[in-house]
Coordinates of C-alpha atoms in Angstrom, one line a residue:
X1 CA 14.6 -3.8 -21.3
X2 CA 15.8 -7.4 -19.6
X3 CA 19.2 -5.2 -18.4
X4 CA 17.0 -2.8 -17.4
X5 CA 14.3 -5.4 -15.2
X6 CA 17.7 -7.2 -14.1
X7 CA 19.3 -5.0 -12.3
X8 CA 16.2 -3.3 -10.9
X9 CA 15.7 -6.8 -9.0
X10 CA 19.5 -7.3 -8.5
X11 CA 18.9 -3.4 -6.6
X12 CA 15.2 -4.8 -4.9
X13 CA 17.2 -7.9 -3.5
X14 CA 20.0 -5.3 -1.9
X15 CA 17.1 -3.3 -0.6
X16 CA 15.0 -5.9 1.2
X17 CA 18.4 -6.8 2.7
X18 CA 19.2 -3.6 3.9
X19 CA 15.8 -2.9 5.5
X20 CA 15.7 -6.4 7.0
X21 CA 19.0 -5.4 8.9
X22 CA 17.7 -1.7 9.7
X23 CA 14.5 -3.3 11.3
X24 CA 16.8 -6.1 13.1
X25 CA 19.0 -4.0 14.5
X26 CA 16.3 -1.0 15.5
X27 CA 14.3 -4.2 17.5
X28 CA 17.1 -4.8 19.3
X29 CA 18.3 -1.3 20.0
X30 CA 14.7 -1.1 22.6
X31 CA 15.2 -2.5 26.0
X32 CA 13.2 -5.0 27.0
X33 CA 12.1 -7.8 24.7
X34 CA 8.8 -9.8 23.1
X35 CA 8.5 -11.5 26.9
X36 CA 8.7 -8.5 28.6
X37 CA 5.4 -7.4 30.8
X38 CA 4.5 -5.0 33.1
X39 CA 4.1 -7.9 35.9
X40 CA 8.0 -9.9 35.8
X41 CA 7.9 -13.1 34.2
X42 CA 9.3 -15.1 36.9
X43 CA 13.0 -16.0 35.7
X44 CA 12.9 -19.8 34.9
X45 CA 10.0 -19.1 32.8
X46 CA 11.9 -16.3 31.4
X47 CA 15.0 -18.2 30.3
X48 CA 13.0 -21.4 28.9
X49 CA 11.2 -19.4 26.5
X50 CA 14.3 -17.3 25.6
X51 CA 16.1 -20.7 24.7
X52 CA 13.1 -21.9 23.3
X53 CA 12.9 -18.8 20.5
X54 CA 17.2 -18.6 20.8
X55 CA 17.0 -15.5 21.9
X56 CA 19.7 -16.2 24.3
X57 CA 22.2 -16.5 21.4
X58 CA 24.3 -14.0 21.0
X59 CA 22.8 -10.9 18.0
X60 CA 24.9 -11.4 15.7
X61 CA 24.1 -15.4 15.2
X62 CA 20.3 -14.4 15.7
X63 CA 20.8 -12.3 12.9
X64 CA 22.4 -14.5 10.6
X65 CA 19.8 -17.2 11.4
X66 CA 16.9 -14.7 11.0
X67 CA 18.9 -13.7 7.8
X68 CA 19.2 -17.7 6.8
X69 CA 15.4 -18.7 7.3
X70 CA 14.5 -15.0 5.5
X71 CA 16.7 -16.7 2.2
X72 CA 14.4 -19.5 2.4
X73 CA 11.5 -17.9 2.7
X74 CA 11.0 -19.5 6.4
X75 CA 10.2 -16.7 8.7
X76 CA 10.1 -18.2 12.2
X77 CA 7.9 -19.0 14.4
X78 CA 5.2 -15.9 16.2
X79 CA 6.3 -15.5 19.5
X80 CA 2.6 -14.1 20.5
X81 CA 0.7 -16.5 18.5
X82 CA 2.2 -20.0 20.1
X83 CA 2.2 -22.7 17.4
X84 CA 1.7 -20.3 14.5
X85 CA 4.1 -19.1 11.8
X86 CA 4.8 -15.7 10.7
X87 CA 4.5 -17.3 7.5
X88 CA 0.5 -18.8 8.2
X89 CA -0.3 -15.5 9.6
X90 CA 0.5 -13.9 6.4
X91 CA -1.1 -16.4 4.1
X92 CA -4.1 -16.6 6.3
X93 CA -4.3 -12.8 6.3
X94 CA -3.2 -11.5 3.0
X95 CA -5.9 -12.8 0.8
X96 CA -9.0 -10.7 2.8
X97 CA -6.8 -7.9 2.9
X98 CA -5.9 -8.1 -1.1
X99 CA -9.4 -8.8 -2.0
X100 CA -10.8 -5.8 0.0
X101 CA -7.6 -3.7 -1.1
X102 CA -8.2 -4.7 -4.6
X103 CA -11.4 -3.9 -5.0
X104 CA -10.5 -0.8 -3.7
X105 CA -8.0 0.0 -5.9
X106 CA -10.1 -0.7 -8.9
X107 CA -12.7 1.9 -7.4
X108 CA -10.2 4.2 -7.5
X109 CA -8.9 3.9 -10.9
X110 CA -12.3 3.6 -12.3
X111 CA -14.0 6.6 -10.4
X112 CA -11.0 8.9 -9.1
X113 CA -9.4 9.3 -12.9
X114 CA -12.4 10.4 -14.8
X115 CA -13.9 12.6 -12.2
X116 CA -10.4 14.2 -12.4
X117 CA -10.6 14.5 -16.5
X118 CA -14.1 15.8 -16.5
X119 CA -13.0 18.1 -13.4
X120 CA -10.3 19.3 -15.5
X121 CA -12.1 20.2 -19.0
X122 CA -14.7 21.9 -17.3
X123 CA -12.8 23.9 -15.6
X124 CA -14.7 26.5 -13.6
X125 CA -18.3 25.5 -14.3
X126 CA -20.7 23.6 -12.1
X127 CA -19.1 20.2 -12.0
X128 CA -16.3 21.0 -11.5
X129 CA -17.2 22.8 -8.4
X130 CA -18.7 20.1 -7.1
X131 CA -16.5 17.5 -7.9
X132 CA -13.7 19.6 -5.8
X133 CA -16.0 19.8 -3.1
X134 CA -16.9 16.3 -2.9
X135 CA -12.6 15.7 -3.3
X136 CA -11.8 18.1 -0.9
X137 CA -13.9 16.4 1.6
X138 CA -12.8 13.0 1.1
X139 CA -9.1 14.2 1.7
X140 CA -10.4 15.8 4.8
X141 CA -12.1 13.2 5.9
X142 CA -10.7 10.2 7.6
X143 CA -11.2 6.6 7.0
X144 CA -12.3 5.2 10.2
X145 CA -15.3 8.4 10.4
X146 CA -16.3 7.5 6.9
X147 CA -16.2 3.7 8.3
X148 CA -18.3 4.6 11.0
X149 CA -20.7 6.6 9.2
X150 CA -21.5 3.3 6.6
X151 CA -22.1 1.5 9.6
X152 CA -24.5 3.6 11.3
X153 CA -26.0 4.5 8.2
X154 CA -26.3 1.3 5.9
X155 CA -26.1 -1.0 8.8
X156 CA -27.2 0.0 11.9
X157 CA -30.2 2.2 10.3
X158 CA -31.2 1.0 6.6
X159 CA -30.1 -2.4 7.6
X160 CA -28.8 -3.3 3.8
X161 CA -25.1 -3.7 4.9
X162 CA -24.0 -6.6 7.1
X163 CA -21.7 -4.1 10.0
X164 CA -18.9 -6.9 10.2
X165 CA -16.7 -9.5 8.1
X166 CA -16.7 -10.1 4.4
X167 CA -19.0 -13.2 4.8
X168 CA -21.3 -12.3 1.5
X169 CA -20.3 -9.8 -1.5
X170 CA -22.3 -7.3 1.0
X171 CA -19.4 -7.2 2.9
X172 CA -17.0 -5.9 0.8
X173 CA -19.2 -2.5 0.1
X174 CA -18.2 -0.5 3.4
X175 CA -14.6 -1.7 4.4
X176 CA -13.9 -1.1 0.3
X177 CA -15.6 2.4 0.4
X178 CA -13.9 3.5 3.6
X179 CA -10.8 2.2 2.2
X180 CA -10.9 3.7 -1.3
X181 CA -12.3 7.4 0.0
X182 CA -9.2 9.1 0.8
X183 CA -7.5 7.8 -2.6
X184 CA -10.5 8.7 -4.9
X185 CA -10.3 12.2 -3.8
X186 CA -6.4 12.3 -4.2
X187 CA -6.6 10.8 -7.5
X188 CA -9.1 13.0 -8.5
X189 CA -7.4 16.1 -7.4
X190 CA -3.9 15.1 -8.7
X191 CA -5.9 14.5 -12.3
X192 CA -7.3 17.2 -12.8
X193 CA -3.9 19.5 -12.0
X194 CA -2.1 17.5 -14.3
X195 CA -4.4 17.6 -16.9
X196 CA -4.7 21.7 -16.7
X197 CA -1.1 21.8 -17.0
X198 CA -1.1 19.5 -19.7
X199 CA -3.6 21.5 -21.7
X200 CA -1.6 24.7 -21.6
X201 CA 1.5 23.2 -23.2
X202 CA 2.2 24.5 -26.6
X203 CA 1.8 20.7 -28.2
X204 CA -1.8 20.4 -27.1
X205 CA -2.2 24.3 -29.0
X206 CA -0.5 22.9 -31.9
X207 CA -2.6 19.9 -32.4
X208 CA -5.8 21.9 -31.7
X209 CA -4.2 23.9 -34.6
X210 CA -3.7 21.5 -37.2
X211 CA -7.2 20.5 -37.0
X212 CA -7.2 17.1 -34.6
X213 CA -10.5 16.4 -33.2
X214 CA -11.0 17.7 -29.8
X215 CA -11.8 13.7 -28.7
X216 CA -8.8 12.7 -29.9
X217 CA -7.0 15.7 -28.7
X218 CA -7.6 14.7 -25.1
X219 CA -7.9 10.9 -25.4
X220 CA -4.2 11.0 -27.4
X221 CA -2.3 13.5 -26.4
X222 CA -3.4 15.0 -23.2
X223 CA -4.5 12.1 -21.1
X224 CA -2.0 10.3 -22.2
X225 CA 1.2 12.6 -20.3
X226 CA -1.6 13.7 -17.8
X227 CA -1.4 10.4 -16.3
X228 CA 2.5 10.4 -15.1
X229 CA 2.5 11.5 -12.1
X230 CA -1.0 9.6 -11.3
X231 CA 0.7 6.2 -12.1
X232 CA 3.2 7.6 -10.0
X233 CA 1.1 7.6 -6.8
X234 CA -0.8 4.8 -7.7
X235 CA 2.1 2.3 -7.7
X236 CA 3.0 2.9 -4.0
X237 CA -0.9 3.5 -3.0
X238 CA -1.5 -0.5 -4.8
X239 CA 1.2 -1.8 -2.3
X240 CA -0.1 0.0 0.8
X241 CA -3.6 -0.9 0.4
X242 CA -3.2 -4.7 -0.6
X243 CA -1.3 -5.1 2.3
X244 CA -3.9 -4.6 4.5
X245 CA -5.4 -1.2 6.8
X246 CA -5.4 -2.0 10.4
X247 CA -8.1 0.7 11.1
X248 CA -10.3 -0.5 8.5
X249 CA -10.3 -4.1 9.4
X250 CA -10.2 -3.3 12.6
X251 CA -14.1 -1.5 12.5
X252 CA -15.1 -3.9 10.2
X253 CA -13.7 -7.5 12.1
X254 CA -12.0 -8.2 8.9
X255 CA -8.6 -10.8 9.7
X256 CA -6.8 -9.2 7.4
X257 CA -2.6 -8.6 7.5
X258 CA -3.3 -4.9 9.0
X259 CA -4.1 -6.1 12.6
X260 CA -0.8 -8.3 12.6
X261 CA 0.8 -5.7 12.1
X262 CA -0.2 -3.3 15.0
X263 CA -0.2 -6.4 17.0
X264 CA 3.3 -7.2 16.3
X265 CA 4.4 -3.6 17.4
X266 CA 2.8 -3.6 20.8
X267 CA 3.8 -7.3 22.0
X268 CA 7.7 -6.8 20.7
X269 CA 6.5 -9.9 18.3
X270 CA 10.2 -9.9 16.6
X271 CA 9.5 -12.2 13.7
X272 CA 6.6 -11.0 13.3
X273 CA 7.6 -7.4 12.8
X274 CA 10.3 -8.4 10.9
X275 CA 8.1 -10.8 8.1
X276 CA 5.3 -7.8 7.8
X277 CA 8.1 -5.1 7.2
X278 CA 9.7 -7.3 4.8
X279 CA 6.8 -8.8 3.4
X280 CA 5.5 -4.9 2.8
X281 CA 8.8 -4.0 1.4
X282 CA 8.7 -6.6 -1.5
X283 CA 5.2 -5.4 -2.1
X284 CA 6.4 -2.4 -2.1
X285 CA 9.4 -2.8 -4.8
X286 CA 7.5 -4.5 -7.1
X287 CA 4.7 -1.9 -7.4
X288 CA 7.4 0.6 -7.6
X289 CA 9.1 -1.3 -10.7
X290 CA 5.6 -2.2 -12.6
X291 CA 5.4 2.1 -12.7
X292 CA 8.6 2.4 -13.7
X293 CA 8.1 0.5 -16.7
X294 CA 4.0 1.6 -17.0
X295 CA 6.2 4.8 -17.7
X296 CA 7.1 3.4 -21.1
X297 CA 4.4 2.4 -22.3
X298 CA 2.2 5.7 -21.1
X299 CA 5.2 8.1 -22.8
X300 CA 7.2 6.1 -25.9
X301 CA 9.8 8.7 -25.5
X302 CA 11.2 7.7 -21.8
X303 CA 13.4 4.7 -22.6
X304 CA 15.3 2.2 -20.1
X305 CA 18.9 1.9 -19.8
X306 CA 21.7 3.8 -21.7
X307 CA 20.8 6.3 -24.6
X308 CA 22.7 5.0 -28.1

């Protein structure tokens, strides 16, 4: 198991690397620049700021000093945010956005997993019906209409939500529910095919057979391998909705990492793009890992490393 959880971050070190030097070098392959605007810059001003941020240097010895300050965890100063680091803007941003995409992703588990169960073992009745319809819908619908719809609704007409910012536990109700619908209705769906699947398999027949109770049919032996592939999606799902939802927190006013992000993009904010991509990518890695060895633990019979 160490081998195993060494080399999978000896491989997650490679891989930040590599996408740190895709995203460099795709920044740089765009004309233009993070001080370039639709009305010229007059030239003096353009060359002081372009020795202030070094981007005068040649790319190669920006990269290597981008790559340097990424080692240390430095990394570099906004250059549309004057006087901020990327690194403030992500610890000043990242905690609304893991709160509101944590809570989220508890909701999920919590609501999205059973639903797909029950859907599952009552297959073809009422419920079940319903419960489709209701996931069906949330896959349809999008985040920012069901966002819209909690404000108008709760806010605007009941008055019992506050319509911006995560100022009281209030708060967290309609940027968590807008952000958890889509999931819940995936995870429900995805439950309740892998559970019909697992129910037709000849081990689930045999241990029916031999007289197990139905309860611990389902609790033990179905639910159990049912879960895979929803740990599977979960992992990546975590990672994305941690990191922040820039329509979301955008309806909302939450300052969360999402609206850096988009920011970044659409002022050429170099280190800025680069620290969220990276940032997102470790995020990423990790979650991706903690399934793989949630794997383990769900089924005893997938093991890590070599076979003896």
């Amino acid at each position: 198991m160490n081998s195993y959880i060494f080399k999978r971050l000896i491989s997650a070190v490679l891989t930040l690397l590599l996408i740190a030097t895709l995203t460099f070098a795709m920044m740089h392959a765009i004309p233009g620049g993070p001080f370039t605007r639709e009305r010229p810059v007059p030239e003096e001003i353009m060359r002081t700021l372009n020795e202030k941020y070094h981007l005068n240097d040649p790319l190669p010895k920006q990269y290597f000093d981008y790559m340097k300050g990424l080692v240390t965890f430095d990394l570099g100063p906004s250059y549309s945010k004057i006087g901020t680091t990327v690194n403030e803007l992500i610890s000043g941003g990242f905690p609304d956005s893991a709160r509101v995409g944590g809570l989220a992703s508890i909701l999920i588990v919590v609501v999205g997993i059973p639903l797909g169960i029950i859907s599952a073992l009552k297959q073809n009745k009422t419920i079940d019906y319903i419960v489709m319809f209701m996931a069906t819908l949330g896959v349809t619908v999008p985040s920012f209409v069901i966002a819209t719809l909690i404000i108008y609704i709760f806010a605007g007409k009941l008055g019992i939500l506050p319509s911006f910012g995560l100022s009281s536990p209030l708060g967290y109700i309609g940027p968590v529910l807008a952000l958890a619908g889509y999931s819940i209705s995936f995870v429900t769906r995805l439950t309740r095919s892998s559970m019909l699947e697992v129910l037709r398999q000849d081990y689930i027949r045999t241990a029916r057979a031999n007289g197990i109770p139905e309860f611990w049919v389902i609790a033990k032996h179905a639910v159990k391998n049912a879960l895979i592939p929803v740990v599977t999606y979960l992992g990546p799902m975590v990672a994305a909705i941690l990191t922040g939802s820039f329509v979301v927190e955008k309806i909302f006013a939450i300052g969360g990492m999402g609206r850096y992000f988009v920011e970044s993009v659409t002022n050429r904010d170099y280190t800025t793009i680069m620290g969220m991509t990276v940032f997102y990518a470790a995020f990423y890695i990790i979650m991706v890992l903690l399934v793989d060895l949630a794997y383990g633990f769900i089924d005893p019979r997938i093991r890590f490393g070599k076979e003896e």
